Amino acid sequence: MKPPAFDYVVADSVEMAAAALAEAGSDAKIIAGGQSLVPMLNFRLLRPSVLVDINRIAGLAGIAETGNAIRVGALTRHYQLETSPVVARHLPVLSCAMTHVAHLAIRNRGTIGGSLSHADPAAELPMMALLLGAELDIASTSGKRTVAARDFLLGALTVDLAAGDIVTEIALPKLPPNTGWGFEEVARRSGDFALAAMAVTLTASDGAIAQARIALTGVGPTASRAAEAEALLVGHALEPRLTSRVIGAVRAAIEPATDLHASSDYRRHLAGVLTGRALAAAWRRAGESIA
Amino acid sequence: MREAQRFQFVSSDRRVREDRRFVAGQGRFAADIALPNTKHVALVTSPHPAARIVAVDKTSALAMPGTHYVLDGRELAEASLVLMAGLDTPNVPRRPLAAGVARYSGEWVAAVVADTRALAEDAAEQVYIDYEPLPHVLDAEVALSAGAPLVHPAHGSNVLLDRTFVWGDVERDFADSPHRLAFRVKWGRSSTIPLETFTVTASFDPWRDMLDVWASIQMPKFPDQIAVALKMPASSVRVHHDVDVGGSYGVKRGIKHAVLAGYLAKRLNMPIRLIEDRLENMRGGDAHGPERSFDVEIAFDAAGVIRSMKMRALDNMGAYCGRSALQLGKPIGAIVGPYRMRSVQYRAIAVTTNKTVQEAVRGFGQAPTNYAIERAIEEVAGRLSLDPIEVRRRNFIRAEEFPYTIPSGSAYDSGDYHAVVEKTLARSDYTALRAERDKWRARGLLAGIGIAACLEPSGGNASFEALLNPQNTTTTWMESCRIMIDTTGSITATVHTTSSGQGHETMVATVVGEVLEIDPDRIRIVRPDSLSSLPGNSPVGSRMAIMLGGAAFHAAQKLKARLIAIAAHDLGIPPERAVYRAGDVSDRADAKRLRGWQELVTIAHRNFHRLPPDTEPGLSVSHIMQVPTGGTLPTPDGRVHMYPCFAFEFHLLLLTIDPELGKPEIRRYFVGHDCGTVINPKIVRGMTLGGIAHGIGAALLEEFAYNEEGQLIAQSLMDYLLPSSHEVPVIEIVEHVTPSPHTVLGQKGSGESGYLGAPAAIANGINDALRPLGIKVDSLPIRIAALGDMIAAARDRNG
């Protein structure tokens, strides 16, 4: 469990990192927190010729509030999101989700940009990016671009990053007023990757749901939104028969994998149960926010 | 019955002296041994569960930078003897590297030596092995069946052991009983997972003809086994006992590692270090635990009193067998648990399969058997609609019946099972606990109370060796201690084996201090190397408090007697008139006539003219301790007294299961524990708490799972799930002391405590929670997904 030999470049600016990545071609990897990358190197599942270390790039970490969004630097550590008062005020569902990301030691080191770029099928952050409609700023030697999370996450461990691209910042729109949220996750142990996790926001207006968002992880090749289920909710108040139909729509929309820890059927079952619980919590909170 | 004693140092809540260096990160482990010019080993492993090794091409590997050598199994097999087997199975040869045939996925096939471990791994990728895959077998029942692929064709079958013992008139007791029931349960393949993987450094000095070995071992007769395998005189193998071991609970046997490293050190004349990485450890470290299925039949009366039991235990050994098959033998020493049964039939079967090799794991096979016995009690209670605690009470051996000889020949030393149960029920407020269960049920959760009572046989004499292997006539399993007083009056006592965290230093200092009435903190403990050691074994089988503690006690008594004799002679009084107090000796008739500690030391070391006749100069005494109550061979019908002491534990817990998720949560946990006199309470509590955490893992999380292709799919700690602090609840220990009549202070073993009953208690608790649904779980570990599926299916059926 020693990594294969690689060259190591410490970048002190995004430009320098982009140049180093461009020079190495498709054979380079960015190392930030290293919480997924280093085990993969040690198992020799990855054999990059160059590691570009971005940990010392100034200004790449931090959380800022700008009008309608929270902007998070790619090098921000998980615990910073978890404990941020700004996030807690505007995106409480994210604060909750972050407590489910692995263990404290990992949250101290792992980064937001790293987790999104890695896109583990059972990780929380890709799901939260989808739920919240995040946009990712991406830099390379050929310039900058901005990509919506739904276009960024392509499949299992696959994202819209070309060789030489670096995620630099993530913009998370604040939740609208009168929005309640729910987050539910089941893992075999506390801190493990989710067997299934669901996050919901419901925005209420005149006693009915004006906007519904449901995001899932652990139940498919990548995190996803349950668009059909969301559509069922809009225009209605939450009640048991509606919840059942939404659960049915969520279960119908997913094709979870079977592995050592859980069967596909169990994960589908869980996705439904957790949807019901997250919906109930979101609806309750939406009501409280109005009151 | 022996009364509990009061002591000066023993049983007081003193600091554990070893903890200081570990907490400060100052342990000295085998990997801290840094010899100049040390080379590092990486292993090439078989990707196939069964394959003929056609050719090994080392050319590219040897051309890699920093690479010194590639050793294949054929070379090592020609140069060494096979590793020791626990059973008489000469056609099941076990070697450090596969020779000719690889028999499990992950088996070590070649070893690469390079300047660093990373370079060795680079070169290991360049060793090209031509395999011809062979049919494989993974399941123990399949391995038993006709036509199954043979793991060792020369052995003629996959059966390593198949022996049926009948103790008492089982058939009559079954025929006479009004009630009978039968069930099958399975114990999954898990183990103890040490933080430190197995580590060995070996260095050969041809000018002194000496192989020095530093290893993270917990292995009886380790130096001798290395010497025999490498065809060296045992006096040329020096194992250093003064290394700390980073966890073991049985598995740190490392004989194949040490023979491999020793051979390379000698062959290359370079110090060799082999540190398993986690993958090598989990797949090829030969450290899996029992994987056992039980078919149990119980005969009982209308009151729930059990008369007889038939048990068939089938264990999946994996591809080879060291001592692991003997784990079917240890439970014979407590085959009826804490219960009175008139007769028992026990059939023990061990088979080879194409899985990783087993090693000893905490309890040496006792925990799985306790799980089966405790399930039997629950089944009887369920059949008769009796309270399961009441059924246990009716079957427990009573305090006044000790010593109590069970059908298989062991005489239990002492105990008061009823008292421990009552004490634990009182502490837990059992009535309130049941009310709490019912409250959770009313809220829509499944809730259950889990119960298990069991024994920890301790201080073993290894009689299972002779019982299961007629070639083996071992009737002693000694441990030793030497105490030396230097000319300045300082005290040094010795331990002649490694520690894997048992706290021997604290324990020996406490016992010697107790006898000599001297502060244990003033007593130095050292571990001589194997060539300077008195006879001993190792800290296995919950034996060190009994055996090392006993040796230290007797050695200290000898020292005290020597000091009294010297003083009496010098004072001109008969020894009976001499009074020893805290190192000083005075005349009972005149307390002012006194010889102080330092004066006695000076007489012993310097004043031969003042010593009693025929007294050796200096102050050094030693004691080699035989196992109390040990020393006899099994009878031809398979009865043997196996352990001197039997500690008792009673587990009581409350758990809930969210029925929609299937995830159990342990909410309350109590354990009543009686291991006789406790020498150091902190050490014993630590053992028990760790044992319960380990038991939670075995019951709910830990499993070396394989796919049908014979690949181990739990290859890292992401998939082999250890309980963390989140999964282990607060545990309340309820202490009780019934001293053993056979040990110097009344102590019994406790190294396996907690683990021996926790899996049974958790499984019983889950079944209590599931009872309203009419379903049961019958195998461990109980995965939440499986539980969720079962509950969902039952709810669908029940509407």
mmCIF file of C-alpha atoms in Angstrom, chain A residues 13-271:
data_model
loop_
_atom_site.group_PDB
_atom_site.id
_atom_site.type_symbol
_atom_site.label_atom_id
_atom_site.label_comp_id
_atom_site.label_asym_id
_atom_site.label_seq_id
_atom_site.Cartn_x
_atom_site.Cartn_y
_atom_site.Cartn_z
ATOM 1 C CA SER A 13 -1.396 30.159 -7.552
ATOM 2 C CA VAL A 14 -4.284 28.840 -9.592
ATOM 3 C CA GLU A 15 -2.394 29.862 -12.721
ATOM 4 C CA MET A 16 0.642 27.869 -11.695
ATOM 5 C CA ALA A 17 -1.506 24.850 -10.870
ATOM 6 C CA ALA A 18 -3.312 25.101 -14.203
ATOM 7 C CA ALA A 19 -0.016 25.354 -16.043
ATOM 8 C CA ALA A 20 1.414 22.342 -14.228
ATOM 9 C CA LEU A 21 -1.715 20.338 -14.975
ATOM 10 C CA ALA A 22 -1.689 21.376 -18.629
ATOM 11 C CA GLU A 23 1.923 20.395 -18.973
ATOM 12 C CA ALA A 24 1.334 16.924 -17.534
ATOM 13 C CA GLY A 25 -1.699 16.290 -19.731
ATOM 14 C CA SER A 26 -4.231 13.704 -18.660
ATOM 15 C CA ASP A 27 -1.675 12.070 -16.391
ATOM 16 C CA ALA A 28 -1.867 14.592 -13.564
ATOM 17 C CA LYS A 29 -4.005 14.760 -10.447
ATOM 18 C CA ILE A 30 -4.737 17.606 -8.089
ATOM 19 C CA ILE A 31 -4.141 16.850 -4.441
ATOM 20 C CA ALA A 32 -6.031 18.941 -1.925
ATOM 21 C CA GLY A 33 -7.258 17.148 1.220
ATOM 22 C CA GLY A 34 -6.246 13.769 -0.191
ATOM 23 C CA GLN A 35 -8.922 11.892 1.736
ATOM 24 C CA SER A 36 -10.042 9.851 -1.264
ATOM 25 C CA LEU A 37 -7.021 10.316 -3.510
ATOM 26 C CA VAL A 38 -4.359 9.011 -1.158
ATOM 27 C CA PRO A 39 -6.093 5.676 -0.442
ATOM 28 C CA MET A 40 -6.605 5.250 -4.197
ATOM 29 C CA LEU A 41 -2.925 5.935 -4.766
ATOM 30 C CA ASN A 42 -1.964 3.504 -2.032
ATOM 31 C CA PHE A 43 -4.132 0.801 -3.527
ATOM 32 C CA ARG A 44 -2.510 1.727 -6.866
ATOM 33 C CA LEU A 45 -5.939 2.262 -8.384
ATOM 34 C CA LEU A 46 -4.564 5.540 -9.734
ATOM 35 C CA ARG A 47 -1.110 6.045 -11.206
ATOM 36 C CA PRO A 48 -0.706 9.739 -11.963
ATOM 37 C CA SER A 49 2.738 10.838 -13.112
ATOM 38 C CA VAL A 50 2.310 14.226 -11.382
ATOM 39 C CA LEU A 51 0.497 15.396 -8.268
ATOM 40 C CA VAL A 52 -0.220 19.111 -8.176
ATOM 41 C CA ASP A 53 -0.635 20.256 -4.594
ATOM 42 C CA ILE A 54 -3.021 23.217 -4.321
ATOM 43 C CA ASN A 55 -3.099 23.408 -0.527
ATOM 44 C CA ARG A 56 -0.888 26.504 -0.434
ATOM 45 C CA ILE A 57 -2.806 28.588 -2.936
ATOM 46 C CA ALA A 58 -3.911 31.724 -1.113
ATOM 47 C CA GLY A 59 -7.530 32.769 -1.406
ATOM 48 C CA LEU A 60 -8.835 29.383 -2.509
ATOM 49 C CA ALA A 61 -10.449 28.662 0.845
ATOM 50 C CA GLY A 62 -13.194 30.539 2.600
ATOM 51 C CA ILE A 63 -16.906 31.174 2.847
ATOM 52 C CA ALA A 64 -18.413 34.503 1.784
ATOM 53 C CA GLU A 65 -21.952 35.827 1.615
ATOM 54 C CA THR A 66 -22.783 37.776 -1.533
ATOM 55 C CA GLY A 67 -26.327 38.971 -2.047
ATOM 56 C CA ASN A 68 -28.264 35.895 -3.030
ATOM 57 C CA ALA A 69 -25.557 33.286 -2.681
ATOM 58 C CA ILE A 70 -22.949 31.780 -0.419
ATOM 59 C CA ARG A 71 -19.644 31.473 -2.212
ATOM 60 C CA VAL A 72 -17.350 28.707 -1.018
ATOM 61 C CA GLY A 73 -13.717 28.416 -2.041
ATOM 62 C CA ALA A 74 -12.789 25.025 -3.428
ATOM 63 C CA LEU A 75 -10.120 24.527 -0.787
ATOM 64 C CA THR A 76 -12.576 25.111 2.065
ATOM 65 C CA ARG A 77 -12.476 22.150 4.442
ATOM 66 C CA HIS A 78 -15.602 20.197 5.288
ATOM 67 C CA TYR A 79 -15.561 21.281 8.913
ATOM 68 C CA GLN A 80 -15.580 24.927 7.844
ATOM 69 C CA LEU A 81 -18.877 24.431 6.023
ATOM 70 C CA GLU A 82 -20.173 22.341 8.897
ATOM 71 C CA THR A 83 -19.480 25.036 11.487
ATOM 72 C CA SER A 84 -20.055 28.184 9.435
ATOM 73 C CA PRO A 85 -22.685 30.530 10.973
ATOM 74 C CA VAL A 86 -23.399 31.966 7.528
ATOM 75 C CA VAL A 87 -24.149 28.513 6.162
ATOM 76 C CA ALA A 88 -26.218 27.687 9.228
ATOM 77 C CA ARG A 89 -28.310 30.820 8.697
ATOM 78 C CA HIS A 90 -28.914 30.530 4.973
ATOM 79 C CA LEU A 91 -28.375 26.837 4.187
ATOM 80 C CA PRO A 92 -29.183 24.913 7.361
ATOM 81 C CA VAL A 93 -29.761 21.730 5.362
ATOM 82 C CA LEU A 94 -26.130 21.888 4.314
ATOM 83 C CA SER A 95 -24.922 22.319 7.890
ATOM 84 C CA CYS A 96 -26.860 19.184 8.770
ATOM 85 C CA ALA A 97 -25.574 17.229 5.788
ATOM 86 C CA MET A 98 -21.964 18.053 6.599
ATOM 87 C CA THR A 99 -22.206 16.295 9.969
ATOM 88 C CA HIS A 100 -22.747 13.083 8.009
ATOM 89 C CA VAL A 101 -19.538 13.451 6.011
ATOM 90 C CA ALA A 102 -17.159 10.798 7.387
ATOM 91 C CA HIS A 103 -15.501 11.598 10.721
ATOM 92 C CA LEU A 104 -14.067 14.749 12.245
ATOM 93 C CA ALA A 105 -10.505 13.932 11.287
ATOM 94 C CA ILE A 106 -11.527 13.560 7.660
ATOM 95 C CA ARG A 107 -13.690 16.687 7.766
ATOM 96 C CA ASN A 108 -10.692 18.608 9.059
ATOM 97 C CA ARG A 109 -8.757 17.804 5.927
ATOM 98 C CA GLY A 110 -11.165 16.984 3.105
ATOM 99 C CA THR A 111 -12.154 19.845 0.796
ATOM 100 C CA ILE A 112 -15.346 20.913 -0.888
ATOM 101 C CA GLY A 113 -13.778 21.122 -4.327
ATOM 102 C CA GLY A 114 -12.125 17.760 -3.858
ATOM 103 C CA SER A 115 -15.318 16.004 -2.848
ATOM 104 C CA LEU A 116 -17.265 17.472 -5.776
ATOM 105 C CA SER A 117 -14.486 16.673 -8.260
ATOM 106 C CA HIS A 118 -14.204 13.107 -6.959
ATOM 107 C CA ALA A 119 -18.006 12.615 -7.065
ATOM 108 C CA ASP A 120 -18.294 9.456 -5.035
ATOM 109 C CA PRO A 121 -21.723 7.886 -5.728
ATOM 110 C CA ALA A 122 -22.550 7.862 -2.016
ATOM 111 C CA ALA A 123 -21.036 11.157 -0.886
ATOM 112 C CA GLU A 124 -23.116 13.986 0.535
ATOM 113 C CA LEU A 125 -21.632 17.037 -1.177
ATOM 114 C CA PRO A 126 -22.544 16.216 -4.799
ATOM 115 C CA MET A 127 -26.093 15.639 -3.600
ATOM 116 C CA MET A 128 -26.150 18.945 -1.763
ATOM 117 C CA ALA A 129 -24.756 20.744 -4.802
ATOM 118 C CA LEU A 130 -27.646 19.348 -6.841
ATOM 119 C CA LEU A 131 -30.216 20.099 -4.181
ATOM 120 C CA LEU A 132 -29.108 23.704 -3.795
ATOM 121 C CA GLY A 133 -28.526 24.391 -7.487
ATOM 122 C CA ALA A 134 -24.834 25.062 -7.048
ATOM 123 C CA GLU A 135 -22.641 26.535 -9.735
ATOM 124 C CA LEU A 136 -18.978 25.661 -9.973
ATOM 125 C CA ASP A 137 -16.270 27.996 -11.210
ATOM 126 C CA ILE A 138 -13.612 26.129 -13.113
ATOM 127 C CA ALA A 139 -10.241 27.510 -14.187
ATOM 128 C CA SER A 140 -7.709 26.274 -16.706
ATOM 129 C CA THR A 141 -4.946 27.702 -18.840
ATOM 130 C CA SER A 142 -7.565 28.493 -21.469
ATOM 131 C CA GLY A 143 -9.672 30.615 -19.134
ATOM 132 C CA LYS A 144 -12.571 30.341 -16.742
ATOM 133 C CA ARG A 145 -16.004 28.849 -17.028
ATOM 134 C CA THR A 146 -18.997 28.280 -14.791
ATOM 135 C CA VAL A 147 -20.937 25.016 -14.772
ATOM 136 C CA ALA A 148 -24.151 24.119 -12.981
ATOM 137 C CA ALA A 149 -23.885 21.132 -10.638
ATOM 138 C CA ARG A 150 -26.474 19.205 -12.681
ATOM 139 C CA ASP A 151 -24.215 19.500 -15.736
ATOM 140 C CA PHE A 152 -21.043 18.908 -13.763
ATOM 141 C CA LEU A 153 -21.928 15.503 -12.294
ATOM 142 C CA LEU A 154 -21.884 13.043 -15.171
ATOM 143 C CA GLY A 155 -21.716 9.596 -13.589
ATOM 144 C CA ALA A 156 -19.892 7.415 -11.115
ATOM 145 C CA LEU A 157 -16.647 9.225 -10.264
ATOM 146 C CA THR A 158 -17.090 11.164 -13.502
ATOM 147 C CA VAL A 159 -17.469 14.953 -13.770
ATOM 148 C CA ASP A 160 -17.158 17.650 -16.391
ATOM 149 C CA LEU A 161 -13.499 18.371 -15.778
ATOM 150 C CA ALA A 162 -10.993 18.230 -18.601
ATOM 151 C CA ALA A 163 -7.323 17.597 -18.034
ATOM 152 C CA GLY A 164 -5.995 20.862 -16.653
ATOM 153 C CA ASP A 165 -9.269 22.042 -15.103
ATOM 154 C CA ILE A 166 -9.422 23.132 -11.474
ATOM 155 C CA VAL A 167 -12.602 23.814 -9.538
ATOM 156 C CA THR A 168 -11.955 27.126 -7.800
ATOM 157 C CA GLU A 169 -15.221 28.191 -6.228
ATOM 158 C CA ILE A 170 -18.756 26.987 -5.635
ATOM 159 C CA ALA A 171 -21.723 29.345 -5.523
ATOM 160 C CA LEU A 172 -24.675 28.114 -3.476
ATOM 161 C CA PRO A 173 -27.863 30.168 -3.856
ATOM 162 C CA LYS A 174 -29.521 30.952 -0.541
ATOM 163 C CA LEU A 175 -32.764 29.164 0.178
ATOM 164 C CA PRO A 176 -35.849 31.248 -0.616
ATOM 165 C CA PRO A 177 -37.991 32.524 2.267
ATOM 166 C CA ASN A 178 -40.607 30.148 3.704
ATOM 167 C CA THR A 179 -38.446 27.129 2.894
ATOM 168 C CA GLY A 180 -38.227 24.088 5.110
ATOM 169 C CA TRP A 181 -35.716 21.319 4.781
ATOM 170 C CA GLY A 182 -35.174 17.678 5.668
ATOM 171 C CA PHE A 183 -32.088 15.508 5.585
ATOM 172 C CA GLU A 184 -32.073 11.767 6.249
ATOM 173 C CA GLU A 185 -29.249 9.288 5.899
ATOM 174 C CA VAL A 186 -28.636 5.654 6.779
ATOM 175 C CA ALA A 187 -25.153 4.178 6.884
ATOM 176 C CA ARG A 188 -23.990 0.976 8.518
ATOM 177 C CA ARG A 189 -21.845 2.946 10.909
ATOM 178 C CA SER A 190 -21.761 6.591 11.782
ATOM 179 C CA GLY A 191 -19.498 8.283 9.243
ATOM 180 C CA ASP A 192 -19.635 5.587 6.568
ATOM 181 C CA PHE A 193 -20.704 6.381 3.035
ATOM 182 C CA ALA A 194 -24.492 6.423 2.840
ATOM 183 C CA LEU A 195 -26.451 3.304 1.968
ATOM 184 C CA ALA A 196 -29.033 5.919 1.023
ATOM 185 C CA ALA A 197 -29.460 9.580 1.859
ATOM 186 C CA MET A 198 -32.183 12.059 0.933
ATOM 187 C CA ALA A 199 -32.285 15.820 1.150
ATOM 188 C CA VAL A 200 -35.443 17.840 0.598
ATOM 189 C CA THR A 201 -36.388 21.497 0.530
ATOM 190 C CA LEU A 202 -39.989 22.644 0.320
ATOM 191 C CA THR A 203 -40.907 26.286 -0.220
ATOM 192 C CA ALA A 204 -44.385 27.051 0.962
ATOM 193 C CA SER A 205 -46.784 29.638 -0.326
ATOM 194 C CA ASP A 206 -50.380 30.039 0.790
ATOM 195 C CA GLY A 207 -50.403 26.627 2.472
ATOM 196 C CA ALA A 208 -49.145 24.789 -0.583
ATOM 197 C CA ILE A 209 -45.777 23.776 -1.932
ATOM 198 C CA ALA A 210 -44.501 26.373 -4.392
ATOM 199 C CA GLN A 211 -41.156 24.761 -5.004
ATOM 200 C CA ALA A 212 -39.886 21.271 -4.139
ATOM 201 C CA ARG A 213 -36.399 19.917 -4.404
ATOM 202 C CA ILE A 214 -35.427 16.323 -3.675
ATOM 203 C CA ALA A 215 -31.872 15.087 -4.017
ATOM 204 C CA LEU A 216 -30.566 11.586 -3.454
ATOM 205 C CA THR A 217 -27.237 9.865 -2.986
ATOM 206 C CA GLY A 218 -26.059 6.295 -2.517
ATOM 207 C CA VAL A 219 -28.802 4.915 -4.730
ATOM 208 C CA GLY A 220 -27.294 5.319 -8.197
ATOM 209 C CA PRO A 221 -24.075 5.880 -10.065
ATOM 210 C CA THR A 222 -24.053 9.504 -8.968
ATOM 211 C CA ALA A 223 -26.128 11.860 -6.877
ATOM 212 C CA SER A 224 -29.364 12.901 -8.561
ATOM 213 C CA ARG A 225 -32.523 14.988 -8.312
ATOM 214 C CA ALA A 226 -35.913 13.281 -8.318
ATOM 215 C CA ALA A 227 -37.597 15.596 -10.850
ATOM 216 C CA GLU A 228 -40.816 13.637 -11.297
ATOM 217 C CA ALA A 229 -41.299 13.331 -7.585
ATOM 218 C CA GLU A 230 -40.664 17.040 -7.160
ATOM 219 C CA ALA A 231 -43.295 17.843 -9.791
ATOM 220 C CA LEU A 232 -45.900 15.819 -7.905
ATOM 221 C CA LEU A 233 -45.503 18.066 -4.891
ATOM 222 C CA VAL A 234 -45.859 21.473 -6.464
ATOM 223 C CA GLY A 235 -49.197 23.164 -5.854
ATOM 224 C CA HIS A 236 -50.241 20.839 -3.024
ATOM 225 C CA ALA A 237 -50.050 20.677 0.714
ATOM 226 C CA LEU A 238 -48.170 17.676 2.021
ATOM 227 C CA GLU A 239 -50.503 14.895 3.161
ATOM 228 C CA PRO A 240 -50.057 11.142 3.521
ATOM 229 C CA ARG A 241 -51.413 10.094 0.117
ATOM 230 C CA LEU A 242 -49.226 12.621 -1.630
ATOM 231 C CA THR A 243 -46.211 11.451 0.375
ATOM 232 C CA SER A 244 -46.927 7.880 -0.753
ATOM 233 C CA ARG A 245 -47.055 8.930 -4.392
ATOM 234 C CA VAL A 246 -43.815 10.867 -4.045
ATOM 235 C CA ILE A 247 -42.165 7.883 -2.385
ATOM 236 C CA GLY A 248 -43.376 5.721 -5.244
ATOM 237 C CA ALA A 249 -41.973 8.168 -7.780
ATOM 238 C CA VAL A 250 -38.592 8.267 -6.023
ATOM 239 C CA ARG A 251 -38.405 4.493 -5.855
ATOM 240 C CA ALA A 252 -39.342 4.193 -9.518
ATOM 241 C CA ALA A 253 -36.701 6.698 -10.574
ATOM 242 C CA ILE A 254 -33.679 4.924 -9.123
ATOM 243 C CA GLU A 255 -31.719 1.789 -9.898
ATOM 244 C CA PRO A 256 -29.462 1.243 -6.879
ATOM 245 C CA ALA A 257 -26.549 -1.178 -6.944
ATOM 246 C CA THR A 258 -26.120 -4.268 -4.788
ATOM 247 C CA ASP A 259 -22.900 -4.591 -2.845
ATOM 248 C CA LEU A 260 -21.463 -6.164 0.275
ATOM 249 C CA HIS A 261 -23.399 -3.822 2.530
ATOM 250 C CA ALA A 262 -26.879 -3.698 1.041
ATOM 251 C CA SER A 263 -29.022 -5.060 -1.733
ATOM 252 C CA SER A 264 -30.505 -2.934 -4.477
ATOM 253 C CA ASP A 265 -33.983 -3.645 -3.090
ATOM 254 C CA TYR A 266 -33.020 -2.558 0.394
ATOM 255 C CA ARG A 267 -31.530 0.682 -0.905
ATOM 256 C CA ARG A 268 -34.672 1.381 -2.932
ATOM 257 C CA HIS A 269 -36.789 0.656 0.141
ATOM 258 C CA LEU A 270 -34.618 2.979 2.215
ATOM 259 C CA ALA A 271 -34.812 5.749 -0.362
#
